[in-house]
């Protein structure tokens, strides 16, 4: 995947994530984080906890949002160097 293709896909997913999070739809936001994580190479993917209850989604989103952003940045750097 090229840097441009990755950026386009991730930007769409980020918008969907932010929209869901802003509406308080944390279960949907968590699903999007899972999807974003799956777009990263295996060595950069986070081991995300499974959601057992919908009430846990808000904490899940808060816990993993910034970590996913860091992994996206790292992968973008790889794509730019490669």
PDB file of N, CA and C in Angstrom:
ATOM      1  N   UNK A   1       0.857  -1.168   0.000  1.00  0.00           N
ATOM      2  CA  UNK A   1       0.000   0.000   0.000  1.00  0.00           C
ATOM      3  C   UNK A   1       0.906   1.236   0.000  1.00  0.00           C
ATOM      4  N   UNK A   2       0.575   2.192  -0.824  1.00  0.00           N
ATOM      5  CA  UNK A   2       1.366   3.418  -0.882  1.00  0.00           C
ATOM      6  C   UNK A   2       0.993   4.343   0.272  1.00  0.00           C
ATOM      7  N   UNK A   3       1.838   5.315   0.512  1.00  0.00           N
ATOM      8  CA  UNK A   3       1.562   6.298   1.562  1.00  0.00           C
ATOM      9  C   UNK A   3       0.255   7.026   1.284  1.00  0.00           C
ATOM     10  N   UNK A   4       0.035   7.413   0.040  1.00  0.00           N
ATOM     11  CA  UNK A   4      -1.195   8.132  -0.312  1.00  0.00           C
ATOM     12  C   UNK A   4      -2.434   7.267  -0.063  1.00  0.00           C
ATOM     13  N   UNK A   5      -2.375   6.012  -0.461  1.00  0.00           N
ATOM     14  CA  UNK A   5      -3.509   5.109  -0.242  1.00  0.00           C
ATOM     15  C   UNK A   5      -3.763   4.913   1.253  1.00  0.00           C
ATOM     16  N   UNK A   6      -2.688   4.731   2.004  1.00  0.00           N
ATOM     17  CA  UNK A   6      -2.814   4.562   3.450  1.00  0.00           C
ATOM     18  C   UNK A   6      -3.426   5.804   4.080  1.00  0.00           C
ATOM     19  N   UNK A   7      -2.919   6.985   3.707  1.00  0.00           N
ATOM     20  CA  UNK A   7      -3.445   8.234   4.259  1.00  0.00           C
ATOM     21  C   UNK A   7      -4.922   8.412   3.955  1.00  0.00           C
ATOM     22  N   UNK A   8      -5.335   8.112   2.730  1.00  0.00           N
ATOM     23  CA  UNK A   8      -6.742   8.258   2.357  1.00  0.00           C
ATOM     24  C   UNK A   8      -7.623   7.340   3.195  1.00  0.00           C
ATOM     25  N   UNK A   9      -7.212   6.082   3.334  1.00  0.00           N
ATOM     26  CA  UNK A   9      -7.985   5.121   4.112  1.00  0.00           C
ATOM     27  C   UNK A   9      -8.047   5.524   5.577  1.00  0.00           C
ATOM     28  N   UNK A  10      -6.903   5.849   6.154  1.00  0.00           N
ATOM     29  CA  UNK A  10      -6.853   6.200   7.575  1.00  0.00           C
ATOM     30  C   UNK A  10      -7.621   7.497   7.840  1.00  0.00           C
ATOM     31  N   UNK A  11      -7.531   8.467   6.957  1.00  0.00           N
ATOM     32  CA  UNK A  11      -8.271   9.718   7.160  1.00  0.00           C
ATOM     33  C   UNK A  11      -9.770   9.469   7.189  1.00  0.00           C
ATOM     34  N   UNK A  12     -10.262   8.611   6.313  1.00  0.00           N
ATOM     35  CA  UNK A  12     -11.694   8.272   6.326  1.00  0.00           C
ATOM     36  C   UNK A  12     -12.070   7.581   7.632  1.00  0.00           C
ATOM     37  N   UNK A  13     -11.217   6.668   8.059  1.00  0.00           N
ATOM     38  CA  UNK A  13     -11.495   5.948   9.299  1.00  0.00           C
ATOM     39  C   UNK A  13     -11.415   6.875  10.504  1.00  0.00           C
ATOM     40  N   UNK A  14     -10.460   7.807  10.507  1.00  0.00           N
ATOM     41  CA  UNK A  14     -10.347   8.774  11.605  1.00  0.00           C
ATOM     42  C   UNK A  14     -11.597   9.640  11.698  1.00  0.00           C
ATOM     43  N   UNK A  15     -12.093  10.088  10.543  1.00  0.00           N
ATOM     44  CA  UNK A  15     -13.315  10.904  10.542  1.00  0.00           C
ATOM     45  C   UNK A  15     -14.489  10.119  11.120  1.00  0.00           C
ATOM     46  N   UNK A  16     -14.611   8.867  10.712  1.00  0.00           N
ATOM     47  CA  UNK A  16     -15.693   8.030  11.233  1.00  0.00           C
ATOM     48  C   UNK A  16     -15.531   7.827  12.733  1.00  0.00           C
ATOM     49  N   UNK A  17     -14.292   7.623  13.169  1.00  0.00           N
ATOM     50  CA  UNK A  17     -14.020   7.449  14.594  1.00  0.00           C
ATOM     51  C   UNK A  17     -14.400   8.699  15.380  1.00  0.00           C
ATOM     52  N   UNK A  18     -13.937   9.856  14.920  1.00  0.00           N
ATOM     53  CA  UNK A  18     -14.217  11.108  15.617  1.00  0.00           C
ATOM     54  C   UNK A  18     -15.722  11.390  15.665  1.00  0.00           C
ATOM     55  N   UNK A  19     -16.411  11.102  14.575  1.00  0.00           N
ATOM     56  CA  UNK A  19     -17.864  11.309  14.523  1.00  0.00           C
ATOM     57  C   UNK A  19     -18.544  10.432  15.570  1.00  0.00           C
ATOM     58  N   UNK A  20     -18.190   9.154  15.599  1.00  0.00           N
ATOM     59  CA  UNK A  20     -18.799   8.241  16.565  1.00  0.00           C
ATOM     60  C   UNK A  20     -18.470   8.655  17.996  1.00  0.00           C
ATOM     61  N   UNK A  21     -17.212   9.013  18.230  1.00  0.00           N
ATOM     62  CA  UNK A  21     -16.803   9.419  19.579  1.00  0.00           C
ATOM     63  C   UNK A  21     -17.533  10.683  20.018  1.00  0.00           C
ATOM     64  N   UNK A  22     -17.648  11.657  19.132  1.00  0.00           N
ATOM     65  CA  UNK A  22     -18.332  12.909  19.472  1.00  0.00           C
ATOM     66  C   UNK A  22     -19.812  12.699  19.760  1.00  0.00           C
ATOM     67  N   UNK A  23     -20.404  11.692  19.140  1.00  0.00           N
ATOM     68  CA  UNK A  23     -21.813  11.392  19.404  1.00  0.00           C
ATOM     69  C   UNK A  23     -21.997  10.489  20.618  1.00  0.00           C
ATOM     70  N   UNK A  24     -20.884  10.106  21.233  1.00  0.00           N
ATOM     71  CA  UNK A  24     -20.972   9.227  22.397  1.00  0.00           C
ATOM     72  C   UNK A  24     -21.239   7.784  22.028  1.00  0.00           C
ATOM     73  N   UNK A  25     -20.997   7.427  20.779  1.00  0.00           N
ATOM     74  CA  UNK A  25     -21.211   6.051  20.311  1.00  0.00           C
ATOM     75  C   UNK A  25     -19.889   5.288  20.457  1.00  0.00           C
ATOM     76  N   UNK A  26     -19.561   4.964  21.689  1.00  0.00           N
ATOM     77  CA  UNK A  26     -18.253   4.403  21.986  1.00  0.00           C
ATOM     78  C   UNK A  26     -18.073   2.976  21.472  1.00  0.00           C
ATOM     79  N   UNK A  27     -19.138   2.214  21.377  1.00  0.00           N
ATOM     80  CA  UNK A  27     -19.021   0.868  20.824  1.00  0.00           C
ATOM     81  C   UNK A  27     -18.616   0.962  19.358  1.00  0.00           C
ATOM     82  N   UNK A  28     -19.245   1.857  18.620  1.00  0.00           N
ATOM     83  CA  UNK A  28     -18.883   2.045  17.210  1.00  0.00           C
ATOM     84  C   UNK A  28     -17.466   2.605  17.086  1.00  0.00           C
ATOM     85  N   UNK A  29     -17.107   3.544  17.952  1.00  0.00           N
ATOM     86  CA  UNK A  29     -15.750   4.102  17.935  1.00  0.00           C
ATOM     87  C   UNK A  29     -14.722   3.000  18.205  1.00  0.00           C
ATOM     88  N   UNK A  30     -15.013   2.116  19.134  1.00  0.00           N
ATOM     89  CA  UNK A  30     -14.107   1.001  19.436  1.00  0.00           C
ATOM     90  C   UNK A  30     -13.963   0.085  18.226  1.00  0.00           C
ATOM     91  N   UNK A  31     -15.057  -0.180  17.524  1.00  0.00           N
ATOM     92  CA  UNK A  31     -14.994  -1.017  16.314  1.00  0.00           C
ATOM     93  C   UNK A  31     -14.073  -0.385  15.271  1.00  0.00           C
ATOM     94  N   UNK A  32     -14.167   0.911  15.135  1.00  0.00           N
ATOM     95  CA  UNK A  32     -13.326   1.606  14.160  1.00  0.00           C
ATOM     96  C   UNK A  32     -11.858   1.520  14.573  1.00  0.00           C
ATOM     97  N   UNK A  33     -11.570   1.627  15.871  1.00  0.00           N
ATOM     98  CA  UNK A  33     -10.186   1.462  16.329  1.00  0.00           C
ATOM     99  C   UNK A  33      -9.655   0.073  15.976  1.00  0.00           C
ATOM    100  N   UNK A  34     -10.491  -0.948  16.148  1.00  0.00           N
ATOM    101  CA  UNK A  34     -10.091  -2.301  15.756  1.00  0.00           C
ATOM    102  C   UNK A  34      -9.747  -2.339  14.265  1.00  0.00           C
ATOM    103  N   UNK A  35     -10.584  -1.704  13.452  1.00  0.00           N
ATOM    104  CA  UNK A  35     -10.368  -1.706  12.005  1.00  0.00           C
ATOM    105  C   UNK A  35      -9.098  -0.956  11.625  1.00  0.00           C
ATOM    106  N   UNK A  36      -8.862   0.169  12.273  1.00  0.00           N
ATOM    107  CA  UNK A  36      -7.637   0.929  12.007  1.00  0.00           C
ATOM    108  C   UNK A  36      -6.425   0.076  12.377  1.00  0.00           C
ATOM    109  N   UNK A  37      -6.477  -0.556  13.527  1.00  0.00           N
ATOM    110  CA  UNK A  37      -5.377  -1.398  13.988  1.00  0.00           C
ATOM    111  C   UNK A  37      -5.070  -2.500  12.967  1.00  0.00           C
ATOM    112  N   UNK A  38      -6.095  -3.044  12.340  1.00  0.00           N
ATOM    113  CA  UNK A  38      -5.908  -4.123  11.370  1.00  0.00           C
ATOM    114  C   UNK A  38      -5.255  -3.633  10.073  1.00  0.00           C
ATOM    115  N   UNK A  39      -5.261  -2.341   9.830  1.00  0.00           N
ATOM    116  CA  UNK A  39      -4.623  -1.790   8.637  1.00  0.00           C
ATOM    117  C   UNK A  39      -3.118  -1.642   8.803  1.00  0.00           C
ATOM    118  N   UNK A  40      -2.650  -1.760  10.031  1.00  0.00           N
ATOM    119  CA  UNK A  40      -1.224  -1.625  10.317  1.00  0.00           C
ATOM    120  C   UNK A  40      -0.516  -2.962  10.108  1.00  0.00           C
ATOM    121  N   UNK A  41       0.781  -2.915   9.807  1.00  0.00           N
ATOM    122  CA  UNK A  41       1.529  -4.169   9.688  1.00  0.00           C
ATOM    123  C   UNK A  41       1.502  -4.932  11.018  1.00  0.00           C
ATOM    124  N   UNK A  42       1.663  -6.230  10.940  1.00  0.00           N
ATOM    125  CA  UNK A  42       1.567  -7.078  12.130  1.00  0.00           C
ATOM    126  C   UNK A  42       2.470  -6.619  13.277  1.00  0.00           C
ATOM    127  N   UNK A  43       3.674  -6.168  12.949  1.00  0.00           N
ATOM    128  CA  UNK A  43       4.596  -5.785  14.016  1.00  0.00           C
ATOM    129  C   UNK A  43       4.220  -4.466  14.686  1.00  0.00           C
ATOM    130  N   UNK A  44       3.309  -3.715  14.107  1.00  0.00           N
ATOM    131  CA  UNK A  44       2.858  -2.461  14.729  1.00  0.00           C
ATOM    132  C   UNK A  44       1.461  -2.574  15.339  1.00  0.00           C
ATOM    133  N   UNK A  45       0.784  -3.662  15.075  1.00  0.00           N
ATOM    134  CA  UNK A  45      -0.568  -3.796  15.614  1.00  0.00           C
ATOM    135  C   UNK A  45      -0.526  -3.944  17.125  1.00  0.00           C
ATOM    136  N   UNK A  46      -1.462  -3.288  17.769  1.00  0.00           N
ATOM    137  CA  UNK A  46      -1.594  -3.401  19.221  1.00  0.00           C
ATOM    138  C   UNK A  46      -2.417  -4.638  19.557  1.00  0.00           C
ATOM    139  N   UNK A  47      -2.132  -5.214  20.690  1.00  0.00           N
ATOM    140  CA  UNK A  47      -2.939  -6.319  21.186  1.00  0.00           C
ATOM    141  C   UNK A  47      -4.098  -5.685  21.947  1.00  0.00           C
ATOM    142  N   UNK A  48      -5.208  -5.524  21.256  1.00  0.00           N
ATOM    143  CA  UNK A  48      -6.348  -4.836  21.845  1.00  0.00           C
ATOM    144  C   UNK A  48      -7.185  -5.805  22.661  1.00  0.00           C
ATOM    145  N   UNK A  49      -7.633  -5.323  23.802  1.00  0.00           N
ATOM    146  CA  UNK A  49      -8.524  -6.118  24.648  1.00  0.00           C
ATOM    147  C   UNK A  49      -9.868  -6.271  23.957  1.00  0.00           C
ATOM    148  N   UNK A  50     -10.509  -7.376  24.205  1.00  0.00           N
ATOM    149  CA  UNK A  50     -11.857  -7.584  23.690  1.00  0.00           C
ATOM    150  C   UNK A  50     -12.846  -6.860  24.598  1.00  0.00           C
ATOM    151  N   UNK A  51     -13.849  -6.277  23.979  1.00  0.00           N
ATOM    152  CA  UNK A  51     -14.895  -5.625  24.767  1.00  0.00           C
ATOM    153  C   UNK A  51     -15.881  -6.682  25.237  1.00  0.00           C
ATOM    154  N   UNK A  52     -16.071  -6.733  26.515  1.00  0.00           N
ATOM    155  CA  UNK A  52     -17.020  -7.693  27.063  1.00  0.00           C
ATOM    156  C   UNK A  52     -18.394  -7.067  27.249  1.00  0.00           C
ATOM    157  N   UNK A  53     -18.415  -5.774  27.484  1.00  0.00           N
ATOM    158  CA  UNK A  53     -19.676  -5.075  27.716  1.00  0.00           C
ATOM    159  C   UNK A  53     -19.625  -3.722  27.024  1.00  0.00           C
ATOM    160  N   UNK A  54     -20.753  -3.255  26.574  1.00  0.00           N
ATOM    161  CA  UNK A  54     -20.827  -1.968  25.895  1.00  0.00           C
ATOM    162  C   UNK A  54     -20.358  -0.834  26.804  1.00  0.00           C
ATOM    163  N   UNK A  55     -20.578  -0.968  28.105  1.00  0.00           N
ATOM    164  CA  UNK A  55     -20.172   0.078  29.045  1.00  0.00           C
ATOM    165  C   UNK A  55     -18.650   0.244  29.083  1.00  0.00           C
ATOM    166  N   UNK A  56     -17.935  -0.774  28.693  1.00  0.00           N
ATOM    167  CA  UNK A  56     -16.473  -0.722  28.710  1.00  0.00           C
ATOM    168  C   UNK A  56     -15.925   0.031  27.500  1.00  0.00           C
ATOM    169  N   UNK A  57     -16.755   0.298  26.509  1.00  0.00           N
ATOM    170  CA  UNK A  57     -16.293   0.884  25.247  1.00  0.00           C
ATOM    171  C   UNK A  57     -15.664   2.258  25.439  1.00  0.00           C
ATOM    172  N   UNK A  58     -16.239   3.089  26.295  1.00  0.00           N
ATOM    173  CA  UNK A  58     -15.707   4.432  26.497  1.00  0.00           C
ATOM    174  C   UNK A  58     -14.286   4.375  27.037  1.00  0.00           C
ATOM    175  N   UNK A  59     -14.048   3.541  28.036  1.00  0.00           N
ATOM    176  CA  UNK A  59     -12.702   3.395  28.594  1.00  0.00           C
ATOM    177  C   UNK A  59     -11.746   2.796  27.568  1.00  0.00           C
ATOM    178  N   UNK A  60     -12.235   1.854  26.777  1.00  0.00           N
ATOM    179  CA  UNK A  60     -11.431   1.238  25.731  1.00  0.00           C
ATOM    180  C   UNK A  60     -10.962   2.293  24.740  1.00  0.00           C
ATOM    181  N   UNK A  61     -11.891   3.137  24.297  1.00  0.00           N
ATOM    182  CA  UNK A  61     -11.566   4.191  23.335  1.00  0.00           C
ATOM    183  C   UNK A  61     -10.520   5.131  23.923  1.00  0.00           C
ATOM    184  N   UNK A  62     -10.729   5.548  25.151  1.00  0.00           N
ATOM    185  CA  UNK A  62      -9.770   6.461  25.792  1.00  0.00           C
ATOM    186  C   UNK A  62      -8.404   5.814  25.944  1.00  0.00           C
ATOM    187  N   UNK A  63      -8.374   4.531  26.248  1.00  0.00           N
ATOM    188  CA  UNK A  63      -7.108   3.838  26.480  1.00  0.00           C
ATOM    189  C   UNK A  63      -6.301   3.677  25.197  1.00  0.00           C
ATOM    190  N   UNK A  64      -6.947   3.346  24.095  1.00  0.00           N
ATOM    191  CA  UNK A  64      -6.216   2.964  22.891  1.00  0.00           C
ATOM    192  C   UNK A  64      -6.131   4.038  21.806  1.00  0.00           C
ATOM    193  N   UNK A  65      -6.897   5.089  21.920  1.00  0.00           N
ATOM    194  CA  UNK A  65      -6.933   6.122  20.874  1.00  0.00           C
ATOM    195  C   UNK A  65      -5.543   6.679  20.577  1.00  0.00           C
ATOM    196  N   UNK A  66      -4.822   7.104  21.574  1.00  0.00           N
ATOM    197  CA  UNK A  66      -3.507   7.714  21.366  1.00  0.00           C
ATOM    198  C   UNK A  66      -2.457   6.689  20.935  1.00  0.00           C
ATOM    199  N   UNK A  67      -2.558   5.468  21.440  1.00  0.00           N
ATOM    200  CA  UNK A  67      -1.609   4.436  21.034  1.00  0.00           C
ATOM    201  C   UNK A  67      -1.749   4.127  19.546  1.00  0.00           C
ATOM    202  N   UNK A  68      -2.982   4.059  19.078  1.00  0.00           N
ATOM    203  CA  UNK A  68      -3.226   3.800  17.650  1.00  0.00           C
ATOM    204  C   UNK A  68      -2.659   4.953  16.824  1.00  0.00           C
ATOM    205  N   UNK A  69      -2.854   6.188  17.276  1.00  0.00           N
ATOM    206  CA  UNK A  69      -2.319   7.344  16.548  1.00  0.00           C
ATOM    207  C   UNK A  69      -0.799   7.254  16.429  1.00  0.00           C
ATOM    208  N   UNK A  70      -0.126   6.826  17.487  1.00  0.00           N
ATOM    209  CA  UNK A  70       1.332   6.693  17.436  1.00  0.00           C
ATOM    210  C   UNK A  70       1.753   5.619  16.434  1.00  0.00           C
ATOM    211  N   UNK A  71       1.034   4.511  16.394  1.00  0.00           N
ATOM    212  CA  UNK A  71       1.367   3.438  15.462  1.00  0.00           C
ATOM    213  C   UNK A  71       1.124   3.875  14.012  1.00  0.00           C
ATOM    214  N   UNK A  72       0.088   4.681  13.795  1.00  0.00           N
ATOM    215  CA  UNK A  72      -0.180   5.220  12.459  1.00  0.00           C
ATOM    216  C   UNK A  72       0.992   6.092  12.020  1.00  0.00           C
ATOM    217  N   UNK A  73       1.445   6.942  12.918  1.00  0.00           N
ATOM    218  CA  UNK A  73       2.584   7.818  12.598  1.00  0.00           C
ATOM    219  C   UNK A  73       3.835   7.015  12.279  1.00  0.00           C
ATOM    220  N   UNK A  74       4.070   5.984  13.060  1.00  0.00           N
ATOM    221  CA  UNK A  74       5.252   5.152  12.817  1.00  0.00           C
ATOM    222  C   UNK A  74       5.163   4.459  11.455  1.00  0.00           C
ATOM    223  N   UNK A  75       3.997   3.951  11.119  1.00  0.00           N
ATOM    224  CA  UNK A  75       3.834   3.281   9.824  1.00  0.00           C
ATOM    225  C   UNK A  75       3.972   4.276   8.673  1.00  0.00           C
ATOM    226  N   UNK A  76       3.448   5.481   8.844  1.00  0.00           N
ATOM    227  CA  UNK A  76       3.590   6.512   7.802  1.00  0.00           C
ATOM    228  C   UNK A  76       5.064   6.805   7.562  1.00  0.00           C
ATOM    229  N   UNK A  77       5.848   6.889   8.637  1.00  0.00           N
ATOM    230  CA  UNK A  77       7.285   7.121   8.499  1.00  0.00           C
ATOM    231  C   UNK A  77       7.951   6.002   7.700  1.00  0.00           C
ATOM    232  N   UNK A  78       7.546   4.767   7.967  1.00  0.00           N
ATOM    233  CA  UNK A  78       8.081   3.635   7.208  1.00  0.00           C
ATOM    234  C   UNK A  78       7.742   3.760   5.732  1.00  0.00           C
ATOM    235  N   UNK A  79       6.495   4.115   5.457  1.00  0.00           N
ATOM    236  CA  UNK A  79       6.068   4.238   4.061  1.00  0.00           C
ATOM    237  C   UNK A  79       6.830   5.360   3.357  1.00  0.00           C
ATOM    238  N   UNK A  80       7.090   6.451   4.050  1.00  0.00           N
ATOM    239  CA  UNK A  80       7.817   7.572   3.457  1.00  0.00           C
ATOM    240  C   UNK A  80       9.275   7.198   3.208  1.00  0.00           C
ATOM    241  N   UNK A  81       9.844   6.373   4.075  1.00  0.00           N
ATOM    242  CA  UNK A  81      11.247   5.973   3.928  1.00  0.00           C
ATOM    243  C   UNK A  81      11.439   4.892   2.885  1.00  0.00           C
ATOM    244  N   UNK A  82      10.387   4.070   2.729  1.00  0.00           N
ATOM    245  CA  UNK A  82      10.500   2.882   1.915  1.00  0.00           C
ATOM    246  C   UNK A  82      10.481   3.085   0.477  1.00  0.00           C
TER     247      UNK A  82
END
